[in-house]
PDB file of C-alpha atoms in Angstrom:
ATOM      1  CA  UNK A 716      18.195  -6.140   2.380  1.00 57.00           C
ATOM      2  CA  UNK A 717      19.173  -6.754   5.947  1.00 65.00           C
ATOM      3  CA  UNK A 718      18.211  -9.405   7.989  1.00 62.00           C
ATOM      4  CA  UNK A 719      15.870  -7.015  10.206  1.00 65.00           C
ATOM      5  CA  UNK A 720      13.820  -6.232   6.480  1.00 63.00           C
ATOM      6  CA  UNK A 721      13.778  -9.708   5.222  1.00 60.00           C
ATOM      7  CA  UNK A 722      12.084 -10.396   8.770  1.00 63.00           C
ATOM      8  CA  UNK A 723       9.849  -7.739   8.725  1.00 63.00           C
ATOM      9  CA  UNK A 724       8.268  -8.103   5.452  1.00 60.00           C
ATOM     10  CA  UNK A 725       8.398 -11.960   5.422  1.00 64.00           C
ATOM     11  CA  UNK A 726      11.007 -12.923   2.743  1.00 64.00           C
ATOM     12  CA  UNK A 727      13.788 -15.378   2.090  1.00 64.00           C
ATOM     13  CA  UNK A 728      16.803 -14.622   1.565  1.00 64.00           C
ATOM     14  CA  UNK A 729      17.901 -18.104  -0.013  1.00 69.00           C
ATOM     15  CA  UNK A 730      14.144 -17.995  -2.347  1.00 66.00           C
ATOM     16  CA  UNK A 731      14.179 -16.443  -6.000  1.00 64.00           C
ATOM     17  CA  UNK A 732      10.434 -16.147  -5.443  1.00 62.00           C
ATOM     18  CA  UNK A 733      10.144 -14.899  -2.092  1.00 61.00           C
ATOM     19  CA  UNK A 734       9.875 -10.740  -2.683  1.00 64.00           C
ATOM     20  CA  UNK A 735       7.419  -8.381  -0.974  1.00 66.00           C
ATOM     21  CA  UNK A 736       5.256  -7.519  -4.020  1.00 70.00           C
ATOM     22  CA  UNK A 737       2.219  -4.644  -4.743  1.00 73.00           C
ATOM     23  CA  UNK A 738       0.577  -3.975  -7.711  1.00 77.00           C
ATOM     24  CA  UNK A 739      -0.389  -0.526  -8.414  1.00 75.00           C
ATOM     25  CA  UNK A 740      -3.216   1.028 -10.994  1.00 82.00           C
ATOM     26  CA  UNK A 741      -4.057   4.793 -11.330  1.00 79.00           C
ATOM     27  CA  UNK A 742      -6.834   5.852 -13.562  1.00 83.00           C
ATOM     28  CA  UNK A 743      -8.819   9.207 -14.252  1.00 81.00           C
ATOM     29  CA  UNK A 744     -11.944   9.405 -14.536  1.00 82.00           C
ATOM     30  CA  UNK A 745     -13.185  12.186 -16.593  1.00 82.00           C
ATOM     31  CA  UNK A 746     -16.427  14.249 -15.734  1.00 79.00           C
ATOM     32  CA  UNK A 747     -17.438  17.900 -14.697  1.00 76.00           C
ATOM     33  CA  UNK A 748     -14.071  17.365 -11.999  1.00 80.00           C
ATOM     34  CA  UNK A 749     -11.638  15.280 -13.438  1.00 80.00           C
ATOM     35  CA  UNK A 750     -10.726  12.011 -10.431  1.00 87.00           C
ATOM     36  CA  UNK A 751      -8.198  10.205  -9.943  1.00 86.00           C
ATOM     37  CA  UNK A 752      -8.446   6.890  -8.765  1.00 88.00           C
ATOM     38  CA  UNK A 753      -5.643   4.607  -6.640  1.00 90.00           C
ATOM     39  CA  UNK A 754      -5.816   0.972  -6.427  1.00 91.00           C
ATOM     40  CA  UNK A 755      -3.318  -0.803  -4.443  1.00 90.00           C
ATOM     41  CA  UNK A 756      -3.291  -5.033  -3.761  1.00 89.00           C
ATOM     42  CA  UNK A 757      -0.909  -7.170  -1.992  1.00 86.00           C
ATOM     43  CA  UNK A 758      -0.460 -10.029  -0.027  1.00 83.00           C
ATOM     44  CA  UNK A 759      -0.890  -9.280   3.946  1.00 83.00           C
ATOM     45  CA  UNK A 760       1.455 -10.901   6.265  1.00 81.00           C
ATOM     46  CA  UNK A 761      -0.560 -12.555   9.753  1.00 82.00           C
ATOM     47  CA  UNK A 762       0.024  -9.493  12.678  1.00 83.00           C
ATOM     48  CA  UNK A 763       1.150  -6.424  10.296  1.00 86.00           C
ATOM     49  CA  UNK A 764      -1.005  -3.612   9.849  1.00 90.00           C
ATOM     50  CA  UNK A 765      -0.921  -1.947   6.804  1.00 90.00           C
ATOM     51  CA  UNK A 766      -2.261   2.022   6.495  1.00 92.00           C
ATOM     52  CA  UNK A 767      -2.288   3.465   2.852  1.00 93.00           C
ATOM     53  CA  UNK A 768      -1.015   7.470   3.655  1.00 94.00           C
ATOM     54  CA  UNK A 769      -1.649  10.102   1.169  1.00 93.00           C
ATOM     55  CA  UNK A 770       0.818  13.993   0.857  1.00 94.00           C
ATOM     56  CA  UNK A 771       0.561  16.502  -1.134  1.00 93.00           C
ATOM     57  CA  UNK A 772       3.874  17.897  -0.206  1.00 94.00           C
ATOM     58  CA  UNK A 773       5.861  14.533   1.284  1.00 94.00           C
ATOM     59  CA  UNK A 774       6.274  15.991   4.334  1.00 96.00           C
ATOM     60  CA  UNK A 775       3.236  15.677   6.159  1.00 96.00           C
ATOM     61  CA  UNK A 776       1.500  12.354   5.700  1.00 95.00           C
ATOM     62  CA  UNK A 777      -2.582  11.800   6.475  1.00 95.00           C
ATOM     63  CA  UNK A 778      -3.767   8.059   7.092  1.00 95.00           C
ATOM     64  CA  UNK A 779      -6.377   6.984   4.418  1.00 94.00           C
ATOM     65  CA  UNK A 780      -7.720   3.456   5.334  1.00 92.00           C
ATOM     66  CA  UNK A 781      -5.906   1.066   7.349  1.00 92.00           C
ATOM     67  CA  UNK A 782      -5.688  -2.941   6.958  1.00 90.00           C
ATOM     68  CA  UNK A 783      -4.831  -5.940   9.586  1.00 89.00           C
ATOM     69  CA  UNK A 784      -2.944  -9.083   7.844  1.00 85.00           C
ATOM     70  CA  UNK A 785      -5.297 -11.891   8.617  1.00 83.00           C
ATOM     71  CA  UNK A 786      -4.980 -15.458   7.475  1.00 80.00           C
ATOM     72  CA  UNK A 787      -8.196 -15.934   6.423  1.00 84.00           C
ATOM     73  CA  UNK A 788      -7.889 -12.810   3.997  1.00 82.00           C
ATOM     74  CA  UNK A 789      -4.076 -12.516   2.959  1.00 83.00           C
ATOM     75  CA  UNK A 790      -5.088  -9.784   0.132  1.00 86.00           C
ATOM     76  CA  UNK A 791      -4.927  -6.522   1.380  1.00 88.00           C
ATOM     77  CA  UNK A 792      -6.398  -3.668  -0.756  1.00 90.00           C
ATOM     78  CA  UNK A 793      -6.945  -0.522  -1.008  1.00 92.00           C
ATOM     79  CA  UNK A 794      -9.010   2.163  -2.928  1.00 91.00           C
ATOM     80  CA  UNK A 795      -8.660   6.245  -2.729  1.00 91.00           C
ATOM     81  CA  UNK A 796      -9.960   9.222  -4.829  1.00 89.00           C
ATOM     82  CA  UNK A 797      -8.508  12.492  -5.323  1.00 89.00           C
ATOM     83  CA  UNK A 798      -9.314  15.473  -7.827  1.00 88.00           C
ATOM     84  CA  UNK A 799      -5.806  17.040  -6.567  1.00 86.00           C
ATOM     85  CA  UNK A 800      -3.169  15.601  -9.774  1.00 80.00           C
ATOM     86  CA  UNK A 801      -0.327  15.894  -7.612  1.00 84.00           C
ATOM     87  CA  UNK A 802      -1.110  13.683  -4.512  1.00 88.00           C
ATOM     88  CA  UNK A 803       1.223  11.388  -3.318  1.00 90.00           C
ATOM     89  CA  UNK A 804       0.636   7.607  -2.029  1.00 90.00           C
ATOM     90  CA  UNK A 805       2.101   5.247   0.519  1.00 90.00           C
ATOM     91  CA  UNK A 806       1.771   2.095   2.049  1.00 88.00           C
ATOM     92  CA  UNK A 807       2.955   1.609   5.568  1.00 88.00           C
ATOM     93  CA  UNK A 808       3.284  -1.572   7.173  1.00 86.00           C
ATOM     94  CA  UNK A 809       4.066  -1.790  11.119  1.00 83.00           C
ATOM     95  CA  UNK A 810       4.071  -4.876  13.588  1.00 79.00           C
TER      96      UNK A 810
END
C-alpha cells in the first residue's frame, strides 16, 4: 500500500491492527420473486463520503445510497435489494 492509500483510508503502516475493514452478508429471501439482500458495515473515517454503487455489467456503475463519515456515528452501513442474481456491489469512498 502506498503512502497516498494508507492516508486515504486512515491506516498505519507501523500497526498490525490498523486495516481498512468491511463486513459483508448476502442472503435470499425466497417468495413468489426470489430477493437478494446486501448488507455492508464498516467503520467511517471523519470527512469521507462513502456511496455503495451497484452493475450489472461492471462497466457502468449506478449510485445506491450514499454515507458521510461523522464522529458521532463512525459505522457506516448499508442495505440494497435486488431480484437480478447477477448484480454487482461496490463501495466507494472519496474525500
Amino acid at each position: 500500500m502506498s503512502n497516498g492509500e494508507e492516508d486515504f483510508y486512515v491506516t498505519n503502516l507501523l500497526d498490525k491492527a490498523s486495516a481498512f475493514r468491511a463486513v459483508q452478508t448476502v442472503s435470499v429471501i425466497l417468495g413468489a420473486t426470489p430477493l437478494q439482500r446486501l448488507n455492508v458495515s464498516m467503520t467511517g473515517v471523519v470527512l469521507r463520503v462513502y456511496r455503495l454503487q451497484s452493475s450489472d455489467n461492471l462497466n457502468t456503475w449506478t449510485d445506491v445510497e450514499t454515507r458521510f463519515g461523522d464522529a458521532f456515528t463512525p459505522l457506516i452501513e448499508f442495505t440494497a435489494e435486488s431480484i437480478d442474481p447477477t448484480k454487482f456491489w461496490r463501495v466507494q469512498t472519496r474525500y
